[in-house]
mmCIF file of C-alpha atoms in Angstrom:
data_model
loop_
_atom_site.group_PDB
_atom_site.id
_atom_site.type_symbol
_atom_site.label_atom_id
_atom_site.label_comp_id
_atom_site.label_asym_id
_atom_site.label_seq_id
_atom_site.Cartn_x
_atom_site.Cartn_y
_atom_site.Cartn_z
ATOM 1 C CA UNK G 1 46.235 -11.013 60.494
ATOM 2 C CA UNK G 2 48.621 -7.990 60.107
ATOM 3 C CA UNK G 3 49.463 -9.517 56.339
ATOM 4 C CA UNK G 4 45.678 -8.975 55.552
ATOM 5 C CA UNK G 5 45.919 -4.693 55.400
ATOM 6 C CA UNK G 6 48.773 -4.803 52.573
ATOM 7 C CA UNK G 7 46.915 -7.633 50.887
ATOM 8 C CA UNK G 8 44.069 -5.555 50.724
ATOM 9 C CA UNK G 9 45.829 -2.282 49.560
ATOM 10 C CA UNK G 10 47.852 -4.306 47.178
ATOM 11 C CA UNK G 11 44.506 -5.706 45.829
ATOM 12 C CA UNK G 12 42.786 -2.845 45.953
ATOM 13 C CA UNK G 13 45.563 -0.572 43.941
ATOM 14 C CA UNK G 14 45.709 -3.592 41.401
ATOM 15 C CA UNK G 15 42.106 -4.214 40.501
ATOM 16 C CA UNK G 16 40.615 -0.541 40.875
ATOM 17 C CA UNK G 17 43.532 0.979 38.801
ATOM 18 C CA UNK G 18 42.620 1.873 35.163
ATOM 19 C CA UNK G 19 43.440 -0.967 32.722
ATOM 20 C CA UNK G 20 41.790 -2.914 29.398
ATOM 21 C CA UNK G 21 39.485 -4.847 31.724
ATOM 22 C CA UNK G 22 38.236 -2.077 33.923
ATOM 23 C CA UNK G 23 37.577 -0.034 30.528
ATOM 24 C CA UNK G 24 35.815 -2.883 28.666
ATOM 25 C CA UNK G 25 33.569 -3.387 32.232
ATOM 26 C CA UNK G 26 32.830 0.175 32.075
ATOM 27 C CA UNK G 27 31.334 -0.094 28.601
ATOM 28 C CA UNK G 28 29.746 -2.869 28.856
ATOM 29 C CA UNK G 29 27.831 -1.510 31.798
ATOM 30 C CA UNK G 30 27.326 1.810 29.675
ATOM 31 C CA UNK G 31 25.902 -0.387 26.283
ATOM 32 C CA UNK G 32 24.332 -3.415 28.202
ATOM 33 C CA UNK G 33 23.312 -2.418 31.850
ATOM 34 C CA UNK G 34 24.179 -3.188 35.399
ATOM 35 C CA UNK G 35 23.758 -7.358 35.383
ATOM 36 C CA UNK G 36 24.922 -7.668 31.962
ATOM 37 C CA UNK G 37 28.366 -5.963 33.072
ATOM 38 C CA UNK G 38 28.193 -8.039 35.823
ATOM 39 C CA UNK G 39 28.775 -11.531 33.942
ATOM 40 C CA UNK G 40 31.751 -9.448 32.569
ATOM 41 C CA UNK G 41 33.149 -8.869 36.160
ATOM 42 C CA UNK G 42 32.259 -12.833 37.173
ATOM 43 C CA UNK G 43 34.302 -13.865 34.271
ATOM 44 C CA UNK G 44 37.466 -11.824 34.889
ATOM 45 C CA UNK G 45 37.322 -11.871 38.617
ATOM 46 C CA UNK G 46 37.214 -15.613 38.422
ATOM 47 C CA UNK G 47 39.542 -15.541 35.486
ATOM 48 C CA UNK G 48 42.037 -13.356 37.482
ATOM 49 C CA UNK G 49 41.948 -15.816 40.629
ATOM 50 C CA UNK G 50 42.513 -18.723 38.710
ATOM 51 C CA UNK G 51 45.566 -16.983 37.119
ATOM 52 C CA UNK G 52 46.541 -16.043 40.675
ATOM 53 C CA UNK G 53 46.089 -19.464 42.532
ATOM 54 C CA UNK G 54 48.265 -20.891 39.358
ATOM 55 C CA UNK G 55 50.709 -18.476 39.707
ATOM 56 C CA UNK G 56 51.166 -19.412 43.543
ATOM 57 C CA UNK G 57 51.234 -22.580 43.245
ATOM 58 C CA UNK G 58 54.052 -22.689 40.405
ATOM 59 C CA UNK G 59 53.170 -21.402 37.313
ATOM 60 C CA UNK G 60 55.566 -18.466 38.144
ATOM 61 C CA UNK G 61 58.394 -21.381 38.029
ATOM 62 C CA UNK G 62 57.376 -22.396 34.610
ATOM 63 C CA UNK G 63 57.602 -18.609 33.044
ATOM 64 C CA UNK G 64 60.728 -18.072 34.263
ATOM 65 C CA UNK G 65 62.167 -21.704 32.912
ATOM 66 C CA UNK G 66 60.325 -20.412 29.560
ATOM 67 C CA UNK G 67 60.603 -16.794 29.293
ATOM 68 C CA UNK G 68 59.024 -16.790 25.484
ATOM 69 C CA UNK G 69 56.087 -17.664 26.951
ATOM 70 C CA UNK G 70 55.449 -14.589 28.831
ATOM 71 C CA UNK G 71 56.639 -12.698 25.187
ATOM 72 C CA UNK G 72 53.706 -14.924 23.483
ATOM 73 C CA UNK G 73 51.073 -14.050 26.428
ATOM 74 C CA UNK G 74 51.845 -10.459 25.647
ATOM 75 C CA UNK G 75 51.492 -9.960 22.389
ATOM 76 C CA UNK G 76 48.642 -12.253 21.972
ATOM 77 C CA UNK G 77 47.183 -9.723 24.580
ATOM 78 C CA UNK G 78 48.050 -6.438 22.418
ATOM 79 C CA UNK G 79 46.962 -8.431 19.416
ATOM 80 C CA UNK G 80 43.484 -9.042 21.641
ATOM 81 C CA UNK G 81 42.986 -5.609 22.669
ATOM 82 C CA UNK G 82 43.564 -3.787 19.315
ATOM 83 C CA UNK G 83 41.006 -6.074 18.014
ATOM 84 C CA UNK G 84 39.117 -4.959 20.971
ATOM 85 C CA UNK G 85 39.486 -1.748 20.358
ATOM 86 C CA UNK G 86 38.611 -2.110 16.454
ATOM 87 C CA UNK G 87 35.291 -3.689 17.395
ATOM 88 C CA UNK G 88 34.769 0.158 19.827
ATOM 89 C CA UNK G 89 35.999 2.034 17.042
ATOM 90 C CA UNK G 90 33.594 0.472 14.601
ATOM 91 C CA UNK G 91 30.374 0.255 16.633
ATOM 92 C CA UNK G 92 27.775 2.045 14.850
ATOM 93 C CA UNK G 93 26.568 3.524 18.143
ATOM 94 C CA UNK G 94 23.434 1.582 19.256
ATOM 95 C CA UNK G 95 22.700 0.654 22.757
ATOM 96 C CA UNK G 96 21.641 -2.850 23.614
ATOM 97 C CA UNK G 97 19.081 -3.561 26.314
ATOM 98 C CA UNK G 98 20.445 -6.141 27.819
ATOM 99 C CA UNK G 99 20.823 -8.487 24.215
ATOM 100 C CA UNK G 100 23.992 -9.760 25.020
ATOM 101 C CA UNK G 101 24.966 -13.585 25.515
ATOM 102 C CA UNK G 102 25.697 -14.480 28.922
ATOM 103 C CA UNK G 103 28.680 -16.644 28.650
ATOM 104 C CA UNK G 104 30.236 -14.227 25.896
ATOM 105 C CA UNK G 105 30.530 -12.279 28.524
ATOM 106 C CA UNK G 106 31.465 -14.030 30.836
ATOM 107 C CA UNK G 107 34.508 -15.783 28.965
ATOM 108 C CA UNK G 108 35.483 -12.662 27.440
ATOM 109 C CA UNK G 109 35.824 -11.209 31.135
ATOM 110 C CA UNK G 110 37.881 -14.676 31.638
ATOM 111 C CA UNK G 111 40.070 -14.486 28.429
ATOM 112 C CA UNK G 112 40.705 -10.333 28.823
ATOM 113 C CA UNK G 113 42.300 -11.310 32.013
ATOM 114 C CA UNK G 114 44.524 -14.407 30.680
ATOM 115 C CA UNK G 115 45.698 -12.135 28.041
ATOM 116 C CA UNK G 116 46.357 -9.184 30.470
ATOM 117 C CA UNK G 117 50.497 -8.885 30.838
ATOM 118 C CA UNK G 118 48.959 -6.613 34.089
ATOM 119 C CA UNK G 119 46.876 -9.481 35.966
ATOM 120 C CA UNK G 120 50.132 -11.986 35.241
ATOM 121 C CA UNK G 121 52.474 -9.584 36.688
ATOM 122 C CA UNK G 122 50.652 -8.650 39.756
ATOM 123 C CA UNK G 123 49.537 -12.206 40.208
ATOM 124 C CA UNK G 124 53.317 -12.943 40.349
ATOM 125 C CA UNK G 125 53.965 -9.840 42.424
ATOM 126 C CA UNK G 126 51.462 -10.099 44.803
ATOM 127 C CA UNK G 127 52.262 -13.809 45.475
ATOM 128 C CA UNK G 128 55.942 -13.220 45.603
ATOM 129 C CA UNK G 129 54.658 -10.696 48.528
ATOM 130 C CA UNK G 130 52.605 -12.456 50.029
ATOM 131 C CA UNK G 131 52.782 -16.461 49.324
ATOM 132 C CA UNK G 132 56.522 -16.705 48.162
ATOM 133 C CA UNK G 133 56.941 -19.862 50.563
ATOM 134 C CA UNK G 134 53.929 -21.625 48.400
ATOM 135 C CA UNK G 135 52.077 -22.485 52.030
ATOM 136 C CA UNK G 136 48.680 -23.714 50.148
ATOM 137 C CA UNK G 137 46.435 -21.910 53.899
ATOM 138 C CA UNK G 138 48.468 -18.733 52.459
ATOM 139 C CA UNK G 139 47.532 -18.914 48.735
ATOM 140 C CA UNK G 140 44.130 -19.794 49.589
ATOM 141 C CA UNK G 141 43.647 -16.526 51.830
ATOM 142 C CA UNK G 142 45.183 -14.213 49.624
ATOM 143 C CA UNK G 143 43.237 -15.413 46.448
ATOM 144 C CA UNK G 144 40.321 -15.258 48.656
ATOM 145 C CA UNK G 145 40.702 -11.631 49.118
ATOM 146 C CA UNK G 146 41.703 -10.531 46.158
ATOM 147 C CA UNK G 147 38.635 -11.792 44.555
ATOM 148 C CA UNK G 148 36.497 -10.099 46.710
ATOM 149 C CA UNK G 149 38.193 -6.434 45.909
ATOM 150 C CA UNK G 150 38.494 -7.546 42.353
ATOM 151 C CA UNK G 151 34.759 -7.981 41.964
ATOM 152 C CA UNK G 152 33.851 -5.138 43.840
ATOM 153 C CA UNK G 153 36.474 -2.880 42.545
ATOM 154 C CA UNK G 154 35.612 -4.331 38.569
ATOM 155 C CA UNK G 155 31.440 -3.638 39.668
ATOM 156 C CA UNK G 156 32.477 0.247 40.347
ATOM 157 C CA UNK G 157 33.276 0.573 36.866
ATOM 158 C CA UNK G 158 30.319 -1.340 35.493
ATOM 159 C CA UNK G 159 28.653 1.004 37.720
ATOM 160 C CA UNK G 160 29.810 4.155 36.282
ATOM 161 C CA UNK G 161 28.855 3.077 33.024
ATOM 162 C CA UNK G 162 25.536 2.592 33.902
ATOM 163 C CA UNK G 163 25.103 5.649 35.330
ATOM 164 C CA UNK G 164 26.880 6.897 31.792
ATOM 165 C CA UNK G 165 23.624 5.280 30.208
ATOM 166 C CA UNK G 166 21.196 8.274 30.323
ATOM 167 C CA UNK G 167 23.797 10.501 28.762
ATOM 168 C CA UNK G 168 24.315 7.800 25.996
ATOM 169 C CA UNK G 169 20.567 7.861 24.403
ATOM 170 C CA UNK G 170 21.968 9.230 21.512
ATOM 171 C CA UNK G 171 24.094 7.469 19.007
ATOM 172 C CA UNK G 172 26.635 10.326 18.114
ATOM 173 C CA UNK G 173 27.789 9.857 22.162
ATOM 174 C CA UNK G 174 27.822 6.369 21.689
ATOM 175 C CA UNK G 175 30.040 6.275 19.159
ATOM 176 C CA UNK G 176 32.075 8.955 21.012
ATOM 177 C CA UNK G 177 32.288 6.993 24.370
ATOM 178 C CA UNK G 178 33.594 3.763 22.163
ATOM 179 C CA UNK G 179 36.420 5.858 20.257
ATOM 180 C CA UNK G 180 37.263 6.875 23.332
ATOM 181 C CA UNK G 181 37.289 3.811 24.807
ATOM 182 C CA UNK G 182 39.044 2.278 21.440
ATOM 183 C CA UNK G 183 41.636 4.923 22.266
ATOM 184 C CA UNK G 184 42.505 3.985 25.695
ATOM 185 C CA UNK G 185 42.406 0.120 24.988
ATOM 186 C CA UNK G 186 44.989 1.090 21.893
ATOM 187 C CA UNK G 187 46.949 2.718 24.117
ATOM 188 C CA UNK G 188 47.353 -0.141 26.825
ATOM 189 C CA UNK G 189 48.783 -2.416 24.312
ATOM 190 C CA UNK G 190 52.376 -1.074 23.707
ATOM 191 C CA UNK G 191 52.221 -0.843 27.320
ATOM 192 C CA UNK G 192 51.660 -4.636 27.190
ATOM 193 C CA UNK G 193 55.113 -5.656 25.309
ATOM 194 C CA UNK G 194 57.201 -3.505 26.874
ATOM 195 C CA UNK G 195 55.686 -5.244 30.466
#
């Protein structure tokens, strides 16, 4: 029980902290609306835990046998969030009520976070802290908690963007949240190959 604080601080700092997926959640809950943005935070919470349970049970082994593999799983992330980013910066500014496919967004949630150097390293650092020893009661506890305060933490920012939504009736602010947003996801991907 006095593991379950820092494994809720570590989770916390990891999920809530700015990155691509918390960016994307936070316009999708601006264009789309609050349950829309939510099959967004489904897919990458479960996404993320997936990664995470893998990771503790061995997957960590296998990227450090095959280091290129991390190098590929990084720039196929940049690669993914320029062309993320290129979508934002193209958008002609339009709000959707609520048009969008479920499981696009859902697997798109999934995929950000497979491509995401930042949920593979603190999957690996927060089982090296907490699950080094591989004890399956262990894994199972810390994944469990981690995708609790990744969902809620990943809803906050689908929350702000709804509440961005009002403000965005207009097509000119639109188009000014997505550049921005295009900005921010351009500038996570150097940060993504140099890990």
């Amino acid at each position: 029980m006095t593991s379950l604080l820092p494994m809720f601080l570590f989770a916390l700092a990891a999920s809530l902290s700015p990155g691509p997926v918390n960016l994307v959640g936070l316009g999708t809950g601006a264009r789309r609306g609050f349950l829309p943005g939510m099959l967004h935070v489904a897919g990458a919470t479960c996404g993320f835990t997936v990664l995470l349970v893998l990771i503790g049970c061995g997957l960590q082994a296998l990227l450090l046998q095959w280091p290129w593999l991390l190098a590929l799983i990084r720039w196929a992330g940049a690669a993914f969030f320029v062309y993320m980013a290129w979508k934002l910066w193209r958008d002609e500014g339009q709000l959707e009520a609520g048009e969008a496919r479920p499981g696009s967004l859902f697997l798109q949630g999934a995929l950000m976070q497979w491509l995401n150097p930042k949920a593979w390293l603190a999957s690996a650092a927060g089982m090296g802290a907490f699950a080094a020893d591989g004890e399956a009661s262990r894994i199972g506890l810390f994944a469990a908690l981690y995708f609790v305060v990744c969902f809620a933490s990943l809803a906050c920012w689908v929350w702000a963007g709804c509440h961005l939504r009002d403000w965005l009736q207009q097509p000119r602010r639109v188009r000014l949240l997505n550049g921005g947003l295009a900005v921010m996801l351009l500038l996570c991907a150097p940060g993504m190959l140099l890990g």
